XYZ file of C-alpha atoms in Angstrom:
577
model
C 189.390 206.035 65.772
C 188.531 207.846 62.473
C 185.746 206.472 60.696
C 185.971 205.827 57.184
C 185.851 208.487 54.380
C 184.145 205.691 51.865
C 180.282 206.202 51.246
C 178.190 203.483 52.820
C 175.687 201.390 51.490
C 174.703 199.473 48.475
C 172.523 202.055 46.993
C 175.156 204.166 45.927
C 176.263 201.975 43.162
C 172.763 203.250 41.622
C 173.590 206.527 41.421
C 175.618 208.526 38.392
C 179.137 208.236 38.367
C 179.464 212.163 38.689
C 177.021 212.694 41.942
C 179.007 209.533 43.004
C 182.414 211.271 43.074
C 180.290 214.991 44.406
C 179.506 212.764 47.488
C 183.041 210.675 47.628
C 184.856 214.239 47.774
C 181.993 215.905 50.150
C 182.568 212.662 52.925
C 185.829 212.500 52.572
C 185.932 216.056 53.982
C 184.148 215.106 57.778
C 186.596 213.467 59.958
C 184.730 211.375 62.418
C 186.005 210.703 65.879
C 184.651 208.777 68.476
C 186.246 209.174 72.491
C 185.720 208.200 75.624
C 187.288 209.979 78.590
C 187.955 208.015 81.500
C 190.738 207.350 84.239
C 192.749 204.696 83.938
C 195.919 203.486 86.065
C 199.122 204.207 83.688
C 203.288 204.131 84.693
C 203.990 206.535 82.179
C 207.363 207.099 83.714
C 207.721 203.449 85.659
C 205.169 205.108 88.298
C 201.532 203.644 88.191
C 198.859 206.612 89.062
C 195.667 207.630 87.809
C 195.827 209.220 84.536
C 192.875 210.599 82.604
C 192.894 209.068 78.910
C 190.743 209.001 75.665
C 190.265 205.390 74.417
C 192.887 204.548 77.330
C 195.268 206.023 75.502
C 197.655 209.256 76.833
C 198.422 210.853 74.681
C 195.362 210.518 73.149
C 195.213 209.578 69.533
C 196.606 212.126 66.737
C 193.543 213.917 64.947
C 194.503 213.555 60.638
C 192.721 215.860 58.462
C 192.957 217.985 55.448
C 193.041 221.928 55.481
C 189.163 222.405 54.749
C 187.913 219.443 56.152
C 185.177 219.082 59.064
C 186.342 217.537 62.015
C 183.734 216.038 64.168
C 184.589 214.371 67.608
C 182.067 213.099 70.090
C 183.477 212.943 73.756
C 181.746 210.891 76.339
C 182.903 212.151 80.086
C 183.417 208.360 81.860
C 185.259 210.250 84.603
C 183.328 209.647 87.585
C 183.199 212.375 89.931
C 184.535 215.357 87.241
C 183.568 217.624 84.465
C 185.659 218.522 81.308
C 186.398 220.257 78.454
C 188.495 220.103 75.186
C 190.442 222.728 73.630
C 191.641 222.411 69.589
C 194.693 224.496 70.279
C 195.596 226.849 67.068
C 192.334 225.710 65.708
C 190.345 229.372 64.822
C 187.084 228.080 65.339
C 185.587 230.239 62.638
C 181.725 230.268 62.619
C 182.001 228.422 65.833
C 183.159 229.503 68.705
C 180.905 227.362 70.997
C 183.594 224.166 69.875
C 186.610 226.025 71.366
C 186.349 224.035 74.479
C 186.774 226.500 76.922
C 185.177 226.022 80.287
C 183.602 228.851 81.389
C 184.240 231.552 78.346
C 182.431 229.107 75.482
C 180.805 226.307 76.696
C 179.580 224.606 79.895
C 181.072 221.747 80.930
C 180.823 218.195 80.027
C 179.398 216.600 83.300
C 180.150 213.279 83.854
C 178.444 210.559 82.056
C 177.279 213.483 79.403
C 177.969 213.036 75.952
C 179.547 216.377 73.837
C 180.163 216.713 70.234
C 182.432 219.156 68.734
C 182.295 220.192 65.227
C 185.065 222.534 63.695
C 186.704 223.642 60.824
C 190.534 223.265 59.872
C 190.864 225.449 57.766
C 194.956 225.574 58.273
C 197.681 223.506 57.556
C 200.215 222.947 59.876
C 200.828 220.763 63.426
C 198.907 221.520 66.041
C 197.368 220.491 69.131
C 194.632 219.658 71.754
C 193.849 219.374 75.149
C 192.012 219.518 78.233
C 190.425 222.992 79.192
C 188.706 222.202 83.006
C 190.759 222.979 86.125
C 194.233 221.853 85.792
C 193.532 218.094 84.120
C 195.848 218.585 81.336
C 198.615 217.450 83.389
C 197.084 214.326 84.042
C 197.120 213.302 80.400
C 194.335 214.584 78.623
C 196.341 215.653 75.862
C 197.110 215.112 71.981
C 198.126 216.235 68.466
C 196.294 217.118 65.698
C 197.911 217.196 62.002
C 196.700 219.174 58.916
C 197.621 218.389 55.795
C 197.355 220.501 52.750
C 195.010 220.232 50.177
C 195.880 217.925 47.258
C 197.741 219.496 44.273
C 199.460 222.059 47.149
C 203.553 221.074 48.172
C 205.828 222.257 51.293
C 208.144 225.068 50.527
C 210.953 222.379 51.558
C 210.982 218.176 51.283
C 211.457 215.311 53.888
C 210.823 211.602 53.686
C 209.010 211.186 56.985
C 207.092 212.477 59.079
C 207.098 211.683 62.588
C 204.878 213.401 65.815
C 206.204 214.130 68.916
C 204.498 215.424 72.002
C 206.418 216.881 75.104
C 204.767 217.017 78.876
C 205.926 217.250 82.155
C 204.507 214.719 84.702
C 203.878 214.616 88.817
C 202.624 212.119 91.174
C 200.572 213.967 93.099
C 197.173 214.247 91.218
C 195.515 218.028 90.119
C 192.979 217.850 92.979
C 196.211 217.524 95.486
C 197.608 220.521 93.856
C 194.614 222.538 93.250
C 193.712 222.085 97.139
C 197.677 223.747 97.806
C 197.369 226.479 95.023
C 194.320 227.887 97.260
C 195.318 227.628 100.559
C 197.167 229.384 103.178
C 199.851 228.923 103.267
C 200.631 228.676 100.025
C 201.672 225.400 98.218
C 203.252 225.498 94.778
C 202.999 222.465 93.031
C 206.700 222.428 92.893
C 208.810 220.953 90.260
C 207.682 217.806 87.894
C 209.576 214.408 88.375
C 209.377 213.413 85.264
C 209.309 214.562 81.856
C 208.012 212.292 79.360
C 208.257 211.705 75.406
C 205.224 210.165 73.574
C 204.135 209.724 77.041
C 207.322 208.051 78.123
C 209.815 208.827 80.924
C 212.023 207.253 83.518
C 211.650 207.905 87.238
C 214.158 207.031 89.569
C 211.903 204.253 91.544
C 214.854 203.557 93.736
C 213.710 206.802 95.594
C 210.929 205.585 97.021
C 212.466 202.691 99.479
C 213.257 199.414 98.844
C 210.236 197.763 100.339
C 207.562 195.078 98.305
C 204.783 197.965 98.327
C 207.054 200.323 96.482
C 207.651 197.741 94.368
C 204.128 197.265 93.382
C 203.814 201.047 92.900
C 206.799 201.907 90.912
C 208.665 199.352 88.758
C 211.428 200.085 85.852
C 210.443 197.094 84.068
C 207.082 198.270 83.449
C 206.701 198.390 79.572
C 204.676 201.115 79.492
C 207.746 203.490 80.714
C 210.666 201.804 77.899
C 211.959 205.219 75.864
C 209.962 206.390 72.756
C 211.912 205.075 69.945
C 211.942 207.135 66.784
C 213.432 204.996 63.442
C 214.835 206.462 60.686
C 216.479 205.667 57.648
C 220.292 206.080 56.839
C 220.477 209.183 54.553
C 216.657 210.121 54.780
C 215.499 213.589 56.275
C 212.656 213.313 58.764
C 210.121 216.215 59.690
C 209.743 216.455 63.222
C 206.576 217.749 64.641
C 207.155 218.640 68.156
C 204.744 220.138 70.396
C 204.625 220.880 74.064
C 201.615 220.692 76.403
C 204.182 220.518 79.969
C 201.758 222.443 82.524
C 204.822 224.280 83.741
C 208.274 223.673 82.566
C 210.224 224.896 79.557
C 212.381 222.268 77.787
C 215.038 222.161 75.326
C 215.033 219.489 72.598
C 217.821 217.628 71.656
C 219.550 214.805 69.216
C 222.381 214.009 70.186
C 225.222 214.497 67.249
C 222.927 216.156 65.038
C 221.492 219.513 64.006
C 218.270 220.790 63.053
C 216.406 223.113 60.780
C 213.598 224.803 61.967
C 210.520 225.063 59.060
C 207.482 225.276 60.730
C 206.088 227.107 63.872
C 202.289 227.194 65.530
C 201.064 225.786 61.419
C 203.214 228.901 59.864
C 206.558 228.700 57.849
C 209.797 229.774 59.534
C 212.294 231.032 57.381
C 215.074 228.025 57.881
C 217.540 228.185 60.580
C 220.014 225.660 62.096
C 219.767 224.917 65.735
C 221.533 222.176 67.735
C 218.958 222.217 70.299
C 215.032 223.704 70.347
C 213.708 225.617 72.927
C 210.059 224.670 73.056
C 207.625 226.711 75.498
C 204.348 225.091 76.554
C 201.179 225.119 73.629
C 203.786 225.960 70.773
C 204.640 223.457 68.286
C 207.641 223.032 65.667
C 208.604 221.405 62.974
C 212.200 220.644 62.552
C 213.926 218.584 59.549
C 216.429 216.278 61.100
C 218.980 213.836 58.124
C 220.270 210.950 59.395
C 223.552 211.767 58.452
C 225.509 210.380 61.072
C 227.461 206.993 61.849
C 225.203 204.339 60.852
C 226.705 201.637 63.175
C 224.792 203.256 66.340
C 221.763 204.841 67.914
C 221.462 207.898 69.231
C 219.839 209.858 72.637
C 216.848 212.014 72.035
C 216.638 214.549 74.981
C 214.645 217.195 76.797
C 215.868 219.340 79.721
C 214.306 221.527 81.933
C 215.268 225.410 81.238
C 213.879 228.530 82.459
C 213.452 227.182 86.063
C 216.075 225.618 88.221
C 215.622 222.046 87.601
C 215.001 218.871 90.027
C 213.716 216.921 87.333
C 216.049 214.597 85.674
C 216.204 214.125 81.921
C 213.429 212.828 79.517
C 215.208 210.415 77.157
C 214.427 208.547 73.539
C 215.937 206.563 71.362
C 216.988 207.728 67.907
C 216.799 204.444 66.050
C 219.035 204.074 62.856
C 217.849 201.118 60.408
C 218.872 198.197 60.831
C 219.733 198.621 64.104
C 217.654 196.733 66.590
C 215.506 199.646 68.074
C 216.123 199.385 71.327
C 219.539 198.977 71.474
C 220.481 201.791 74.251
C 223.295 204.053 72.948
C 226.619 203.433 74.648
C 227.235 207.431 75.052
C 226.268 209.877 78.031
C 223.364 211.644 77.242
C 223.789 215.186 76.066
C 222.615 217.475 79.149
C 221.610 220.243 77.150
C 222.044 224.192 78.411
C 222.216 225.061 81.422
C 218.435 225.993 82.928
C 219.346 229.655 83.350
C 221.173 230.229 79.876
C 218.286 233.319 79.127
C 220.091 234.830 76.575
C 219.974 231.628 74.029
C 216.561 231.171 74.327
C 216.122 235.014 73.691
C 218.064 234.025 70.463
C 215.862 231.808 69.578
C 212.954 234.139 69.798
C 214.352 236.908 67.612
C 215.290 234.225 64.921
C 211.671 233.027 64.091
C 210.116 234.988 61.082
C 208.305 234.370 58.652
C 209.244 232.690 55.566
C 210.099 234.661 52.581
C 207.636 234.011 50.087
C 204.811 233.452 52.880
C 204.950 236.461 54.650
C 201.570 238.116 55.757
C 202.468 241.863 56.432
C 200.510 243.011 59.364
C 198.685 246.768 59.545
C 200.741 248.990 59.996
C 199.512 250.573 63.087
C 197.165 249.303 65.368
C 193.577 251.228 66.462
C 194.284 250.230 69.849
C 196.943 249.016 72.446
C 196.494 246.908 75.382
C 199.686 246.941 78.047
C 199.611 243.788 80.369
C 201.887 244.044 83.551
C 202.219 240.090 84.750
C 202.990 240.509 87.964
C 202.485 237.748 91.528
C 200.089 238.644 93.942
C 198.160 238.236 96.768
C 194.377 238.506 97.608
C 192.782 238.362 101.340
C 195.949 236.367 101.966
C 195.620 233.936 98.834
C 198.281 234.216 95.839
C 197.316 234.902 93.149
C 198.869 235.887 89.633
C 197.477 239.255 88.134
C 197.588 241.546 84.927
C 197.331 245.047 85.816
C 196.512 243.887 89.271
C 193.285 242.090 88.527
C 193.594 238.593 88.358
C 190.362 236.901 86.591
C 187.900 234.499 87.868
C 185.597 233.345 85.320
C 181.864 233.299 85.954
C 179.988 229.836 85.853
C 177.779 231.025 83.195
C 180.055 231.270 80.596
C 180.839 234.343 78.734
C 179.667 233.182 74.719
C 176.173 232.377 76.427
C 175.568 235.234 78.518
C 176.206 237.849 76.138
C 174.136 235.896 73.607
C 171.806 235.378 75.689
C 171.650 239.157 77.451
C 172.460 237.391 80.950
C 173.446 240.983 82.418
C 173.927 239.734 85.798
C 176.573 236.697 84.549
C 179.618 238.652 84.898
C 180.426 242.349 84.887
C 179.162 243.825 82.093
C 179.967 247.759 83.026
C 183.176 247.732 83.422
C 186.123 247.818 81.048
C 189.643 246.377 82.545
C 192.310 248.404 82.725
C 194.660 248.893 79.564
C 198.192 249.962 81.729
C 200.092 250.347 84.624
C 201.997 252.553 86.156
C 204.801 252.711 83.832
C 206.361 255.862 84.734
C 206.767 254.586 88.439
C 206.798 250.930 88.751
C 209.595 248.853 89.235
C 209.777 245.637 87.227
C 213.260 244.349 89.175
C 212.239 244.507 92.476
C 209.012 242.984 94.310
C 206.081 245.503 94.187
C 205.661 247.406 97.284
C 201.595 246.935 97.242
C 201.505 243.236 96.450
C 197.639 243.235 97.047
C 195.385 242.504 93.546
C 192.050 242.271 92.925
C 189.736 239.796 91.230
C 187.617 240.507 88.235
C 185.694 239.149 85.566
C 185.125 242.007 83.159
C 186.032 241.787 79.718
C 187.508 243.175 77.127
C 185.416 244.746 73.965
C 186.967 245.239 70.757
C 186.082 246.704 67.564
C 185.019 244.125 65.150
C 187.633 244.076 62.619
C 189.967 246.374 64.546
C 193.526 245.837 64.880
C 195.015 245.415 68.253
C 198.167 245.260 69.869
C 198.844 243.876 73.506
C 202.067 244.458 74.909
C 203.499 241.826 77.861
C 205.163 243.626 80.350
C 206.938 241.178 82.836
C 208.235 241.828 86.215
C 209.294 240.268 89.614
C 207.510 238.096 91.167
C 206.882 238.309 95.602
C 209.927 236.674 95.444
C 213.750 238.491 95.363
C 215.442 238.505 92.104
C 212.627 236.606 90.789
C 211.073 236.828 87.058
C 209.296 233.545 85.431
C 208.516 232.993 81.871
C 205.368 232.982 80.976
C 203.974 231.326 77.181
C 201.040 233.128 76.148
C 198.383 231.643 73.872
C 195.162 233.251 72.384
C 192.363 231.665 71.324
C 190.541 231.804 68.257
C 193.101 234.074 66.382
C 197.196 234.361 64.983
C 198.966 237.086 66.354
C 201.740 238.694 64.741
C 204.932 238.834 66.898
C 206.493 242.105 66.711
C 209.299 242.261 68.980
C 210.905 240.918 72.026
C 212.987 243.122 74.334
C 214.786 243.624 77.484
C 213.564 245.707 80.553
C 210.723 248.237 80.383
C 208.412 248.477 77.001
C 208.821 252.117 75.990
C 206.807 253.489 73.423
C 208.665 256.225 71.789
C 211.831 253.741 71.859
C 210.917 250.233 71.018
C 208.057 251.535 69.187
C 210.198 252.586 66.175
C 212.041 249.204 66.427
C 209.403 246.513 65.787
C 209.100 244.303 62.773
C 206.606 245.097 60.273
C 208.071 243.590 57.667
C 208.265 239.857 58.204
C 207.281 238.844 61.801
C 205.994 234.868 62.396
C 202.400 234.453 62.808
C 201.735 232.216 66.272
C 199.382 231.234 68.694
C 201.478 230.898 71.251
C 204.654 232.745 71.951
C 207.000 233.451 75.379
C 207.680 236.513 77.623
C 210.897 236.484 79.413
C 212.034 237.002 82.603
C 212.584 240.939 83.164
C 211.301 241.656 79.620
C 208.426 242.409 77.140
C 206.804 240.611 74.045
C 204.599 242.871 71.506
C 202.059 240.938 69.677
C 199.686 242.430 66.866
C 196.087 240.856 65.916
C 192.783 241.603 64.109
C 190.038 241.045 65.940
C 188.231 239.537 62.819
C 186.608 235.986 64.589
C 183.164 236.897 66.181
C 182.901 235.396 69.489
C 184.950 235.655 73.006
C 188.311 234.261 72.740
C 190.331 233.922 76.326
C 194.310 235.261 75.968
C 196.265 233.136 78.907
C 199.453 232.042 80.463
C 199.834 228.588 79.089
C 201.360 227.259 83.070
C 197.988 224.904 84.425
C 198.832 226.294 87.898
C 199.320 229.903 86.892
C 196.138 230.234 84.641
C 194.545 228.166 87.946
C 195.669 231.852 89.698
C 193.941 234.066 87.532
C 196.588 235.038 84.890
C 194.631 235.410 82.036
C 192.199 237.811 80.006
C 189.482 237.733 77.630
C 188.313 239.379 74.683
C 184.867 240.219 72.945
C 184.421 240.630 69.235
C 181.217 240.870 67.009
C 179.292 238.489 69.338
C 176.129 239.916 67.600
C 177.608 238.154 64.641
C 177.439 234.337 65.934
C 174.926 232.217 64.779
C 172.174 230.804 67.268
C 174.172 228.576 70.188
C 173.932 224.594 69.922
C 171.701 223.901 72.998
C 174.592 221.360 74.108
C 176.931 223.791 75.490
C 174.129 225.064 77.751
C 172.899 223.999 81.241
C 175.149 225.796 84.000
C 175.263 229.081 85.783
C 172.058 230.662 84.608
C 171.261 228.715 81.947
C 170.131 225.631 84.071
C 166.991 226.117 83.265
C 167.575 226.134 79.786
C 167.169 223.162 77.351
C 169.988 220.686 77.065
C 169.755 217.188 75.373
């Protein structure tokens, strides 16, 4: 819970009315949050399993603050037998990079029974969110939202009535140790499709699956409150802003309200020039805000859904409840549920992706050329008989000292230093529709070293995976930066050709964006935020395999290192409190 913004104590009534409102206006700009992470049984979708939650909540509570203000969250690990770590995703962390809450690139982790404290900056508006950053936990509910308003005096470039949060995620039964265990073995196990996707933290599984018996009963029931639908109420005739946001660790969904249409404003915290959509493709770590008027027959609520896409779908649809006033709230619509498109409908969702720019009025025009281009084949792969996924055939491992403290520190034997990692493929020659005839990779931990205040561009290159007629989509986030998004396009990235055709003139600024099946994504940045900043596929399982890189930028820059995020790898020795 946030503390309170009010100044304490009865000795400020002593003090000048002017230094008074100084320090009102200074407190009211730290946001104070106190959490405890522990595992608690939940049924978020009618089946009870161990879920990890902050203040035994999942999803954890929503973070409110005001662009500029500090945010300060201490995070007690209650989990037993595990470490952790929290990522502020779309958060910059300018000036500190320690608080980006990445495991093994910024920070050690929080071992259990250790207390943390992270201390950023949010110095954006916009919707945005957080979540765990050790092993695969995300998908077992460390996740949440975190909201940032603008400063007073400062207005939307559109108007709503309400404002209403919603967070998408995909769910399993089997917990991320079970998985984890199948991802590195041989044979290979894939963690295989969700069963549920959930709303708020809501879903409905099918209990009836399990058996009939007493046990299963115990186990799984569909009267368990904790799995009714999310109900969102709105007015008659008032336009809500919805922010949605997806943390699913693998699936892509499509958002839905049934009978009604939406207008996409907002993306990753930047305005979207408006455009109407019946239903929103969301990929996982990207966030929207849509404007939604209740415009429709008043007599009735309405479905809220989210489908699978992108991957041929066994899980069965995640369902809400639009609520119009003064309808009782739960009142279950009489209507089927909309399905939504069909999973493999690729060419809407590419739609989608070339309709995002950037607002007129709010555009930030990129360089116009970049000092230096990175091309990023994502390709499946194996290593001494383990599969892996790879980026120009290295797939990363990341050191146990973590990268922020070793270079700080000068730890030249923490991770591989000497080399750089390669910046291509085989363009001329490699085949991105069929499976690669040396499926072999390599593992690496070498980094990337960029300029200080260069300007890069990293081109995704998809391709098939070991499987036939096989390409997956892959959402890419980077930390500690926007990236402009330049262009999506079919087949092969060619340089002379699709060169000439990207957008320079009004392209979205995200965090997070998708590469599709068969295709490629160009992205533009300045590397402008000292510190190292990890760029990764936002699937748990496929980051879990290695796909991901990272990137160094003015390290000599950062200020000295709290001693808190010390105390693994080579820096056990070191002082920790």
């Amino acid at each position: 819970m946030a503390e309170s913004s009010k100044p304490r104590g009865n000795s400020m009534g002593l003090l000048p009315l002017m230094l008074l409102m100084v320090l009102i206006r200074v407190d009211a700009r730290i946001r104070h949050y106190k959490w405890e992470i522990k595992y608690e049984y939940k049924s978020p979708d009618c089946f009870k399993k161990l879920t990890i939650t902050i203040n035994g909540r999942s999803p954890g509570p929503t973070i409110l603050a005001q662009q500029g203000d500090t945010v300060v969250v201490e995070v007690k690990n209650s989990l037993p037998t595990e470490n952790t770590a929290i990522h502020w995703h779309g958060i910059r962390q300018r000036g500190t990079p320690w608080s980006d809450g990445t495991e093994g690139v910024t920070q050690c982790p929080i071992l259990p029974g250790d207390t943390f404290i992270y201390k950023f900056v949010v110095d954006k508006a916009g919707t945005f969110l957080y979540h765990a950053h050790y092993g695969m936990q995300r998908q077992e509910g460390l996740v949440g939202t975190i909201i940032v308003s603008l400063p007073e005096g400062e207005s939307e470039p559109f108007t709503y009535d309400h404002d209403h949060n919603i967070l998408l995620t995909d769910w399993y039964h089997k917990s991320t140790s079970d998985q984890a265990i199948g991802l590195s073995s041989i044979p290979f196990v894939f963690v295989g499709e969700p069963q549920s996707v959930l709303i708020n933290g809501r879903g409905r599984f099918n209990c009836s699956l399990l058996g009939p018996s007493n046990s299963v009963k115990e186990v799984c029931s569909t009267t368990n409150s904790d799995c009714s639908p999310y109900v969102l109420t709105v007015k008659p005739g008032k336009t809500s802003r919805l922010r949605i946001g997806s943390l699913t660790s693998l699936s892509t969904l499509s958002f839905q309200v049934e009978g009604h249409k939406m207008i996409v404003v907002e993306a990753d915290g930047h305005y979207v020039e408006p455009f109407e959509v019946e239903n929103l493709y969301i990929y996982s770590g990207e966030t929207y805000s849509v404007l939604l008027k209740a415009n429709q027959d008043l007599s009735r609520n309405y479905w809220i859904t989210i489908n699978v896409v992108g991957r041929k779908p066994s899980t069965p649809l995640g369902l809400a409840i639009l609520n119009y006033l003064p309808n009782p709230p739960k009142t279950l619509p009489k209507t089927v549920p909309p399905p939504g498109p069909v999973w493999n409908h690729t060419s809407s969702r590419k739609s989608q992706s070339h309709a995002i720019k950037a607002r007129h009025g709010f555009i930030q025009t990129p360089p116009p050329k970049a000092d230096r281009v990175i091309v990023l084949l994502n390709t499946q792969n194996t290593m001494d008989g383990y599969t892996k996924w790879s980026l120009n055939n290295v797939s990363l491992t990341l050191p146990i000292t973590p990268y922020l403290i070793a270079l700080k520190y000068k730890l030249t034997n923490a991770f591989d230093d000497q080399t750089s990692p390669p910046e291509n493929y085989d363009s001329a020659n490699y085949d991105i529709y069929s499976i690669p005839r040396n499926v072999n990779a390599t593992s690496g931990n070498a980094i990337y070293k960029l300029d200080f205040n260069s300007t890069v561009d990293v081109i995704l290159q998809n391709a098939n995976t070991m499987n036939p007629e096989n390409s997956e989509t892959h959402p890419w986030h980077l930390h500690g930066h926007n990236f402009w998004v330049l262009g999506f396009g079919d087949g092969k990235f060619d340089r002379e050709r699709d060169g000439k055709k990207l957008n320079l003139v009004n392209p979205i600024l995200k965090n997070t964006v998708p590469l599709h099946p068969y295709g490629w994504t160009a992205l533009r940045f300045q590397a402008d935020n000292p510190g190292v900043w990890i760029f990764h596929c936002h699937i748990e399982s496929h980051f879990y395999m290695g796909m991901a890189v990272v990137f160094q930028e003015g390290v000599s820059m950062v200020g000295k290192l709290p001693s808190s995020i010390l105390g693994c790898g080579a820096t056990k020795g070191f002082r920790r409190p």
